[in-house]
CSV table of C-alpha atoms in Angstrom, one decimal:
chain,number,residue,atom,x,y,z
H,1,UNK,CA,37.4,81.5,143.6
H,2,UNK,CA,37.1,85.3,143.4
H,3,UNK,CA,35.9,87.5,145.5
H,4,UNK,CA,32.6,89.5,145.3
H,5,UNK,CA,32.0,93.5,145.7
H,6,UNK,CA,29.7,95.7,145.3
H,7,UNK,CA,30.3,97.8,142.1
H,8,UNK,CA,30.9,101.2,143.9
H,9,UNK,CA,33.6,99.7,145.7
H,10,UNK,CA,35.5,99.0,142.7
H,11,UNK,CA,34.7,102.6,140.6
H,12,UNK,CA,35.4,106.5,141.1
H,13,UNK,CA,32.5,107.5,140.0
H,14,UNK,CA,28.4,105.9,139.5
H,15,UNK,CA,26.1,108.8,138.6
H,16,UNK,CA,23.6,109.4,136.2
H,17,UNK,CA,23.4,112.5,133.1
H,18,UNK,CA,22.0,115.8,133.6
H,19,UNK,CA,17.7,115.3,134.2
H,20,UNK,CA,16.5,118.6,133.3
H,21,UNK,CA,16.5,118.4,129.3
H,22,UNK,CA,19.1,121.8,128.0
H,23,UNK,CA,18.3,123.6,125.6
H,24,UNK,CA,19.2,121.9,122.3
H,25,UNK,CA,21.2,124.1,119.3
H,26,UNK,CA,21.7,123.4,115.7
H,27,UNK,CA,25.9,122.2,116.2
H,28,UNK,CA,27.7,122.4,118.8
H,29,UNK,CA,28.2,119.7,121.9
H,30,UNK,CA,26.6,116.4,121.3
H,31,UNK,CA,24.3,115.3,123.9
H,32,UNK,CA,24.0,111.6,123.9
H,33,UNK,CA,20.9,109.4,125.2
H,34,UNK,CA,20.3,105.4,125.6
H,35,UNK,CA,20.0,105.0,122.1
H,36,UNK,CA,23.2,106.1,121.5
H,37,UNK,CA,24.0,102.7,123.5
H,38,UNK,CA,23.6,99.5,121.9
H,39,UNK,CA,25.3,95.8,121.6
H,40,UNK,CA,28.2,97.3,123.6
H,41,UNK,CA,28.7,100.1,121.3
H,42,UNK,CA,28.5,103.6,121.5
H,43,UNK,CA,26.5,104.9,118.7
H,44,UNK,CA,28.0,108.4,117.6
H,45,UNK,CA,25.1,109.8,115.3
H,46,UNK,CA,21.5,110.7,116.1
H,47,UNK,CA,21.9,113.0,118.9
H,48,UNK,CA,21.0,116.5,119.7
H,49,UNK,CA,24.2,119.3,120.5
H,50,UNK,CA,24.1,121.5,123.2
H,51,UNK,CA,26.7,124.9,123.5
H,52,UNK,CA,30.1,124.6,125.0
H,53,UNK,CA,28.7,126.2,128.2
H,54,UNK,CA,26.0,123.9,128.6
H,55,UNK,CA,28.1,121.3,128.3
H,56,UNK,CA,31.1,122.6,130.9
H,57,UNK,CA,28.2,123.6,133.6
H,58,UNK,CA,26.8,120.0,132.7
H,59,UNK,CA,30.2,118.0,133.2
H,60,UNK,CA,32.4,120.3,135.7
H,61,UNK,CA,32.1,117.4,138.8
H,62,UNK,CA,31.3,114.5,135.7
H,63,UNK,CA,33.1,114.8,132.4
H,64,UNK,CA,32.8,111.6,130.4
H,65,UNK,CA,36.6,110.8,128.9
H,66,UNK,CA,37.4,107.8,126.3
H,67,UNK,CA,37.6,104.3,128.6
H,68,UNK,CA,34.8,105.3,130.4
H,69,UNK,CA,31.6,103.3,130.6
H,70,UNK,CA,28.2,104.2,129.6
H,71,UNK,CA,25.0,102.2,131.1
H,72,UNK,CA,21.4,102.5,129.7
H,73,UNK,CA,18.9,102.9,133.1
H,74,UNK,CA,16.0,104.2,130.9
H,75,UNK,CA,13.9,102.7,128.6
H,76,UNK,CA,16.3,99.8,126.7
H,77,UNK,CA,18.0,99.8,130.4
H,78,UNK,CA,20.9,97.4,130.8
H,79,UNK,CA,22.8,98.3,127.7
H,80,UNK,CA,26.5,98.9,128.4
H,81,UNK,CA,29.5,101.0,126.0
H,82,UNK,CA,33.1,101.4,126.5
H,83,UNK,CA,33.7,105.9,125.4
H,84,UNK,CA,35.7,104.5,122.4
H,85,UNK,CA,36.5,108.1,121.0
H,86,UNK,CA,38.5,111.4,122.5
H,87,UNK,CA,35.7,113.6,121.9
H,88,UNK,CA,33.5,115.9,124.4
H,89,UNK,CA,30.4,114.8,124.9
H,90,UNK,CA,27.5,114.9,128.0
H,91,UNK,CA,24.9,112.8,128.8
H,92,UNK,CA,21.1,113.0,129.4
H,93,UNK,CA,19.7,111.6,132.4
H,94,UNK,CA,18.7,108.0,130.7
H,95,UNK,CA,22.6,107.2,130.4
H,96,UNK,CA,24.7,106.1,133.7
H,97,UNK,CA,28.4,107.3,133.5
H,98,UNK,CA,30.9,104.8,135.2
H,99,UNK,CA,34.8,105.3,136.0
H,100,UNK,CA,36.3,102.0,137.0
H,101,UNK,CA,39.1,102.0,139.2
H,102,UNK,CA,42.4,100.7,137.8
H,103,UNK,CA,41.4,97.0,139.7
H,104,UNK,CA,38.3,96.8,137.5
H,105,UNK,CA,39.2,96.8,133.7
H,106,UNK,CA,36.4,98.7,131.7
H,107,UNK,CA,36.1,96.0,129.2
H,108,UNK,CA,35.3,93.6,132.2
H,109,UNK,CA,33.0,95.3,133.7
H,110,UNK,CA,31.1,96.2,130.6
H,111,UNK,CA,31.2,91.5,129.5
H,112,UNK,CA,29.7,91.2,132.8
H,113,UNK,CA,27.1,93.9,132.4
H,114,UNK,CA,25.9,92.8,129.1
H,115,UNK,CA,26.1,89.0,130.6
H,116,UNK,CA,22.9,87.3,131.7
H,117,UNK,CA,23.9,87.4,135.0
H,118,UNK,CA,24.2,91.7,134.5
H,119,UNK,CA,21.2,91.5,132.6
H,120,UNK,CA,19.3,89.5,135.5
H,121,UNK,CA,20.7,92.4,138.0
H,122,UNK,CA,19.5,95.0,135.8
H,123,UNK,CA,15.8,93.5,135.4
H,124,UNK,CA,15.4,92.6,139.1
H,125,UNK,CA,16.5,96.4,140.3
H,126,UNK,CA,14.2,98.1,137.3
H,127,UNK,CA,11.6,100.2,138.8
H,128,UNK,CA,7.9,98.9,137.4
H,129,UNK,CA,6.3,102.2,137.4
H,130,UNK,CA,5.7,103.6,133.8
H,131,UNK,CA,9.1,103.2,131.7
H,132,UNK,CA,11.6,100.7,133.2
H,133,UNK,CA,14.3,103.6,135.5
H,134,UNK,CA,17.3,101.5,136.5
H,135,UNK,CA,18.3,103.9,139.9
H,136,UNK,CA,22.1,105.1,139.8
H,137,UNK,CA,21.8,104.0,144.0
H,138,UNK,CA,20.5,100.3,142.5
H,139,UNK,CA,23.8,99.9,140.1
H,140,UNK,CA,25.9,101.3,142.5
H,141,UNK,CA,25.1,98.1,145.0
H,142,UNK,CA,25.3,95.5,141.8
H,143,UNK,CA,27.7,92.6,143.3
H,144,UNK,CA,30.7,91.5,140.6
H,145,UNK,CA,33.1,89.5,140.5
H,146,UNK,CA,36.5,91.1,140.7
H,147,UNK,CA,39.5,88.1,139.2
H,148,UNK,CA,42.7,89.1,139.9
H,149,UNK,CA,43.9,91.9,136.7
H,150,UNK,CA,45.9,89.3,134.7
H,151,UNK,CA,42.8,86.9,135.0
H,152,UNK,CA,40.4,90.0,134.0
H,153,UNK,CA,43.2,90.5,131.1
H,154,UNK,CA,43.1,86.7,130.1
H,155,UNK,CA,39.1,86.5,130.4
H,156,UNK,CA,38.4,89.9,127.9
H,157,UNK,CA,41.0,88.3,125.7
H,158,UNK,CA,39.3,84.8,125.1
H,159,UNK,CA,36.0,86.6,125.1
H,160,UNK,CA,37.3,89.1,122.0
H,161,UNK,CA,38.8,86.7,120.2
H,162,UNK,CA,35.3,84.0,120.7
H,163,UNK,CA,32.9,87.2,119.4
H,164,UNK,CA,35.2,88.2,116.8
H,165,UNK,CA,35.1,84.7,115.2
H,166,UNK,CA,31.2,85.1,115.7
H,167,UNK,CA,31.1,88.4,114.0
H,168,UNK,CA,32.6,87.6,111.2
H,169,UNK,CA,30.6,84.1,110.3
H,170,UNK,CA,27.5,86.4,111.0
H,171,UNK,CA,29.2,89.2,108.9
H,172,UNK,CA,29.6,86.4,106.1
H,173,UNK,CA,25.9,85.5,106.0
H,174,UNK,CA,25.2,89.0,105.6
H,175,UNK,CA,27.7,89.5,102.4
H,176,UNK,CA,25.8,87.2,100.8
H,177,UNK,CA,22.7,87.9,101.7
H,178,UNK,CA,23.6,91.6,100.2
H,179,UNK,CA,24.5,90.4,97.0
H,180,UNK,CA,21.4,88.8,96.7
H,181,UNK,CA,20.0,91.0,96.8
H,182,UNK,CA,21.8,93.0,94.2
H,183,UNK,CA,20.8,90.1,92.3
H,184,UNK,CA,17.2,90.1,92.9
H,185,UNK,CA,17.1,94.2,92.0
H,186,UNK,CA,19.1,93.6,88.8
H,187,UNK,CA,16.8,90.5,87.9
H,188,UNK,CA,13.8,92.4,88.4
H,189,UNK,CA,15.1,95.8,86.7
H,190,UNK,CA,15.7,93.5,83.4
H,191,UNK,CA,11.9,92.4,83.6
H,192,UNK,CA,10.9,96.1,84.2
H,193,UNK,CA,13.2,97.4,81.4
H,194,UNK,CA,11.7,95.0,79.0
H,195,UNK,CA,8.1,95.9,79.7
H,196,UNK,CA,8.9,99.4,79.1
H,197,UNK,CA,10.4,98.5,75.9
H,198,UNK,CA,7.9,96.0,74.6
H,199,UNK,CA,4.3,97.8,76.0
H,200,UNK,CA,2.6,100.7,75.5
H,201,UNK,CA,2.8,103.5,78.2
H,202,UNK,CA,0.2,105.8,80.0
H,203,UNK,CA,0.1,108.3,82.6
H,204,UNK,CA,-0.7,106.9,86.1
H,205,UNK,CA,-3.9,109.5,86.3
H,206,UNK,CA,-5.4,107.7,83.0
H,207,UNK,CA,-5.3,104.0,84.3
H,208,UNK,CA,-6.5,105.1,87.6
H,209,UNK,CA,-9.9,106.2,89.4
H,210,UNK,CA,-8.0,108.1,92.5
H,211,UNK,CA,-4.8,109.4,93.2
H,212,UNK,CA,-4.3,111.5,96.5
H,213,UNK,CA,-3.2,112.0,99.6
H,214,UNK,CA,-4.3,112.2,103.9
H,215,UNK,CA,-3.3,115.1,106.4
H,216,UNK,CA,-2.5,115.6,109.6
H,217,UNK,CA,-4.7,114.7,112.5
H,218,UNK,CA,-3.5,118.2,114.0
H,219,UNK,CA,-4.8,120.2,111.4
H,220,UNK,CA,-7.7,118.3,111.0
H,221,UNK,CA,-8.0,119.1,115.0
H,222,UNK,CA,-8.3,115.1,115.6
H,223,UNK,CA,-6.4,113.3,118.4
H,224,UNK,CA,-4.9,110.2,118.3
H,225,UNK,CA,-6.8,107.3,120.4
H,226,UNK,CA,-5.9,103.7,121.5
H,227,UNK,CA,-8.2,101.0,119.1
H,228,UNK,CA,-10.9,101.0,118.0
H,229,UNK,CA,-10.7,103.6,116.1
H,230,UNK,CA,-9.6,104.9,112.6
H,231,UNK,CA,-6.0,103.0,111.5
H,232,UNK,CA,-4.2,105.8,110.7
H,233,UNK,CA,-1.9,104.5,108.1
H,234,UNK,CA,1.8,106.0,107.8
H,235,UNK,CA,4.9,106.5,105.7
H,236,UNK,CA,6.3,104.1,108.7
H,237,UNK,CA,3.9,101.2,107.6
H,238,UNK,CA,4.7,101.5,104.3
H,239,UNK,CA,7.2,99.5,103.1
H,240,UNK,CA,8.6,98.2,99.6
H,241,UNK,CA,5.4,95.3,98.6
H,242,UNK,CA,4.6,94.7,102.2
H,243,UNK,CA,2.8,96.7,105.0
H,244,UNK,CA,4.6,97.2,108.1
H,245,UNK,CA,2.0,96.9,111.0
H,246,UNK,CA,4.3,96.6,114.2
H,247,UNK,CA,3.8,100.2,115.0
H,248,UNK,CA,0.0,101.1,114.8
H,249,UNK,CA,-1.8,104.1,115.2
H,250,UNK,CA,-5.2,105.4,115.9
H,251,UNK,CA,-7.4,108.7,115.4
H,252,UNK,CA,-10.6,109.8,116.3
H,253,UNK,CA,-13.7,108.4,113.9
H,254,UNK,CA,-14.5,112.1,112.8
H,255,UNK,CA,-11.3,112.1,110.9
H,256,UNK,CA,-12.5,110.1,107.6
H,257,UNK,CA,-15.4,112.8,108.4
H,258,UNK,CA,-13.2,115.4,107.9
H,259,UNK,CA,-11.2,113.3,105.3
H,260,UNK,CA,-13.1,111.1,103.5
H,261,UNK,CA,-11.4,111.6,100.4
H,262,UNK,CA,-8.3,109.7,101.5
H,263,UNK,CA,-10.2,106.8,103.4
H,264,UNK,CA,-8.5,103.8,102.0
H,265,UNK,CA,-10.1,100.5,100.4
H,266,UNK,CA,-9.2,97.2,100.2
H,267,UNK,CA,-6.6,96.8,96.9
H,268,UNK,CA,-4.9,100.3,97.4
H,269,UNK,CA,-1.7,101.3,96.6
H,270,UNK,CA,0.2,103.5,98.8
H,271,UNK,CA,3.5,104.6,97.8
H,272,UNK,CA,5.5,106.9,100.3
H,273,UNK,CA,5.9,110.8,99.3
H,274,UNK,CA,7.4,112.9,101.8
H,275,UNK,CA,11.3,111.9,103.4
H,276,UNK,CA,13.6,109.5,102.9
H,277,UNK,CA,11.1,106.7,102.0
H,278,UNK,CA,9.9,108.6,99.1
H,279,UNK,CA,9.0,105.2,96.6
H,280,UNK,CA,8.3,102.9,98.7
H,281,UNK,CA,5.0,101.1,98.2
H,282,UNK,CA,2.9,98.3,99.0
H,283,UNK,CA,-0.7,97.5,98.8
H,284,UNK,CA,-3.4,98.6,101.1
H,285,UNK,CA,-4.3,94.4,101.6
H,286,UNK,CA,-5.7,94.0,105.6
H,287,UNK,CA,-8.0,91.2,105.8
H,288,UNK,CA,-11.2,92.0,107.5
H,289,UNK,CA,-13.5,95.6,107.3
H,290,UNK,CA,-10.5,97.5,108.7
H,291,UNK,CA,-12.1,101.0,108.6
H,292,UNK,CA,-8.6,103.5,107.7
H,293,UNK,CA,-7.2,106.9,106.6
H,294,UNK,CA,-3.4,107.8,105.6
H,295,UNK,CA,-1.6,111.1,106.7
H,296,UNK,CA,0.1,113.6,104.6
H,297,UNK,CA,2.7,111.7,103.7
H,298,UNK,CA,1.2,108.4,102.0
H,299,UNK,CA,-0.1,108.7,98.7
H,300,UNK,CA,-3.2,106.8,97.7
H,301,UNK,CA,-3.5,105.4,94.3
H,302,UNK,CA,-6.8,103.6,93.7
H,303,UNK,CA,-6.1,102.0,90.0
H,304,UNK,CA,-8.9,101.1,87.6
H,305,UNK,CA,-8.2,97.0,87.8
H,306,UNK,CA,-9.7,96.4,84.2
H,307,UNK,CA,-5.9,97.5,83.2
H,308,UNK,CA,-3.8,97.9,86.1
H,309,UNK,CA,-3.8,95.7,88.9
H,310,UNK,CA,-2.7,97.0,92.2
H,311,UNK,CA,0.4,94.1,93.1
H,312,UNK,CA,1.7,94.7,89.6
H,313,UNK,CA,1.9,98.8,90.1
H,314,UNK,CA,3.4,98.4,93.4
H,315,UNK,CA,5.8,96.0,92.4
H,316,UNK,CA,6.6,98.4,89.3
H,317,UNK,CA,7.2,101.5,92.0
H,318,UNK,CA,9.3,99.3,94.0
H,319,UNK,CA,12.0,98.8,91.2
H,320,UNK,CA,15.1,100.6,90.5
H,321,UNK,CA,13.5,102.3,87.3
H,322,UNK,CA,10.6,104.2,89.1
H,323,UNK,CA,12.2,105.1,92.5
H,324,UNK,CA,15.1,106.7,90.3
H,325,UNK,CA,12.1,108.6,88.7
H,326,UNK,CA,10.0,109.8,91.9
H,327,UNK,CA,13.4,110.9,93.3
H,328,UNK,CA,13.7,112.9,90.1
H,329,UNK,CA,10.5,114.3,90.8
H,330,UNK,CA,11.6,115.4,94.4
H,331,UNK,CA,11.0,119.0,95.5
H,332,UNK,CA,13.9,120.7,97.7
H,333,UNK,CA,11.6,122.2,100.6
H,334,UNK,CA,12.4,121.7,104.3
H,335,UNK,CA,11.9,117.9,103.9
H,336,UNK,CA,12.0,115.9,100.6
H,337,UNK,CA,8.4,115.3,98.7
H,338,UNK,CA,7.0,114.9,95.5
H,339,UNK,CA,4.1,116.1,94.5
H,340,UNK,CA,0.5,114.0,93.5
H,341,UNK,CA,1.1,115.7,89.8
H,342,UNK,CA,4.3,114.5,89.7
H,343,UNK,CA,2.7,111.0,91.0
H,344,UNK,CA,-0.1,111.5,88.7
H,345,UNK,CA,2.4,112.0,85.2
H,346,UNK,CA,4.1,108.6,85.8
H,347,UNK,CA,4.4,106.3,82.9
H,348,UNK,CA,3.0,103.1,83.3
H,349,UNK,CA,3.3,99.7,80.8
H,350,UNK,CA,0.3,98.7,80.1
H,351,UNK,CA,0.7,94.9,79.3
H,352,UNK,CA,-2.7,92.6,79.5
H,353,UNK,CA,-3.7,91.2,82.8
H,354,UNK,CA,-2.6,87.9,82.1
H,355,UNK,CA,0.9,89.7,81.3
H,356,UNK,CA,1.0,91.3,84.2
H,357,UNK,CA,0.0,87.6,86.0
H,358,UNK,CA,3.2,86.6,84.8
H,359,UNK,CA,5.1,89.3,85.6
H,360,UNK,CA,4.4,89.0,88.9
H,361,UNK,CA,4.8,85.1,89.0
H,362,UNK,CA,8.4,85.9,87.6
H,363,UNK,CA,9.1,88.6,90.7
H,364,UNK,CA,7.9,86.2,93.1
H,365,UNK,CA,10.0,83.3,92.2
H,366,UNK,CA,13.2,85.9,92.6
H,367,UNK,CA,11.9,87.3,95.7
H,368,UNK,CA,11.5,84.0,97.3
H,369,UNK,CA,14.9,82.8,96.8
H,370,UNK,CA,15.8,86.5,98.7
H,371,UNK,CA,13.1,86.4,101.7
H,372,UNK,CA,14.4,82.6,102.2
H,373,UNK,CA,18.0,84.4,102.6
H,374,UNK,CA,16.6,86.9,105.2
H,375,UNK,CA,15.4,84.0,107.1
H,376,UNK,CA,18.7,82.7,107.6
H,377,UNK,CA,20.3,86.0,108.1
H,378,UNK,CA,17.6,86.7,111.0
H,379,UNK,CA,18.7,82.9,112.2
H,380,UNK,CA,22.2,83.6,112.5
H,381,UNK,CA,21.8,86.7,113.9
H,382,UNK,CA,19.8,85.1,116.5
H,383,UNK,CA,22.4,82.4,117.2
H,384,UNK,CA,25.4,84.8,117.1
H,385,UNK,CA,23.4,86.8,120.2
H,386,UNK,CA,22.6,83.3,122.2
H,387,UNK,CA,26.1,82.0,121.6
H,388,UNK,CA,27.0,85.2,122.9
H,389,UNK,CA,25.4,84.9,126.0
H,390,UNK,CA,26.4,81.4,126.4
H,391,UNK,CA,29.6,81.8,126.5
H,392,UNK,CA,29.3,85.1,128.5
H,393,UNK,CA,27.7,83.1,131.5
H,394,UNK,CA,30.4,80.3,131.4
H,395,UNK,CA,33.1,82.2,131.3
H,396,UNK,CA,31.7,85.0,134.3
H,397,UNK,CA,30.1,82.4,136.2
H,398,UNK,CA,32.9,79.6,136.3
H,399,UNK,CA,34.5,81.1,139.0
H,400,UNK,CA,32.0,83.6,140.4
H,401,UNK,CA,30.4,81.6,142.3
């Protein structure tokens, strides 16, 4: 049976990053967070920089090296990494740093953190005020399990070898579910292509009644506000034929006041035009009276549906053919946009509405076969996290006990 200690006993070094923010610079330093943590990975983009003498005041008692560990206590708290690169680097105050002694192998330590039974420690010592704070003093008293080395050694090597075999039946579904969906784009590009062939064409401002865009709550001197109030749509909840709801805002009622031209109806089409989303597009399709406005960066096109139905345009926008074309149309300011003329010019075919009925029956039946293939890539992600787990606790807690 092995023994039990209390994690400080076993490392050099349990503290926390730097609390006061720095000030941030354009390259230099980088400055890594919690989200640079994730599924026992260190995530080496998305961070701010800070100057090489931030960074040596910042690290002269702490430096992080490679082989350290790095523990998420803010926020996503729990989250362990293994420093995989020879790089210097300092940490904000939501990462913990941790140097294992030589009797405590780092890729042990960071199995049993991400375990359910370091999971369960990490929930029961989260503070419940406001955003979850895991305390450095809190992890410092976490009890583990300390095998001999050679058992540590034969444990990490039966767990890499048990989640490499996952990873790569998971990393299988996924290869397939990719070239699907090269399929699916192709499919649909050949039913796009032969409508632009076959039909004749119009501008976008011909075969609609509105095309234009929302602003900024700030410059409409608005503040945002928890419901009810006006759904303030976003680039964010626009995706490609589908509106993405997860993350919902709300302004003040005087804002479709102060911008009523942009207050959306049922049937709208919103199609992305400021970013790296420029193109996508669904249709504006809550059930209900949802009363709603759009900011800057969402495009409202409000078609006349005696020759343009709203599904059929979106699903047009969404295709290969047309985001090619709005990205021609891009303008090269401090962020990517296009403009509503350039939204306003596009070419649209015009077949009847019974065409463009089956059209759409067509996409559907490609993008079913695809969304059914998501479903089982979400499933065997899913699994591959579980079985995980599973076999985390069985090998930790065998002998922990």
């Amino acid at each position: 049976m092995w023994k039990t200690v209390e994690l400080a006993n076993v490392c050099d070094l349990i503290t926390c990053g730097v609390a006061k923010r720095p000030d941030y610079v354009e390259t230099g330093i980088p400055f890594l967070s919690a989200k640079n943590v994730k599924k026992q990975k260190v995530i080496w983009d998305d961070y701010k920089h800070i100057t090489l003498e931030a960074h040596r005041a910042l690290t002269k008692h702490n430096k992080p090296e490679i082989g350290d560990v790095l523990y998420t206590r803010v926020g996503s708290f729990g989250e362990a990494a293994i420093v995989d690169k020879d790089v210097e680097f300092s940490i904000f105050v939501s990462l913990t740093l941790i140097k294992p002694k030589p009797i405590l192998l780092n890729k042990f330590l960071i199995y049993y953190l991400n375990s359910p039974m370091g999971k369960s420690l990490a929930k029961k010592g989260v503070s419940s005020s406001g955003v979850g704070n895991l305390n450095v003093g809190v992890v410092r008293k976490f009890p583990i399990p300390l095998p001999p080395l050679a058992e540590q050694q034969r444990i990490v090597a039966k767990l890499d070898a048990a989640f490499a075999e996952i990873d790569t039946l998971a990393k299988a579904k996924r290869n397939k579910h990719a070239s699907l969906q090269r399929i699916s784009t192709k499919r649909l590009s050949v039913l796009v292509n032969e409508l632009l062939v076959k039909c004749i064409k119009k501008p976008l401002s011909e075969v609609s009644v509105k095309i234009t865009k929302g602003s900024s709550p700030k410059w409409q001197g608005v503040n945002y506000v928890d419901e009810p109030g006006i759904l303030f749509v976003t680039s964010e909840n626009v995706g490609s034929n589908i509106l993405r709801m997860e993350k919902i805002k709300y302004v003040e009622e005087k804002f479709n006041e102060k911008d009523s031209k942009s207050i959306l109806q049922r049937g709208d089409v919103l199609t992305n035009i400021v970013g790296a989303s420029i193109g996508r597009t669904a249709v504006f399709d809550l059930e209900g009276s949802v009363s709603a406005n759009i900011n800057q960066a969402v495009c409202l096109i409000r078609t006349d549906t005696n020759v343009l139905q709203p599904r059929f345009l979106s699903t047009l926008m969404n295709s290969e053919k047309f985001l090619d074309a709005l990205h021609d149309g891009e303008t090269s300011m401090a962020r990517a946009n296009i403009s509503l003329g350039f939204v306003a010019s596009l070419e649209i075919p015009l077949p009847s509405l019974s065409e463009q009925a089956s059209f759409l029956e067509k996409c559907d039946t490609i993008s079913a076969a695809f969304l059914a293939s998501s479903e089982i890539v979400k499933q065997q992600i899913e699994l591959s996290e579980k079985l995980k787990s599973a076999i985390l606790a069985q090998e930790l807690q065998s002998e922990a006990a």
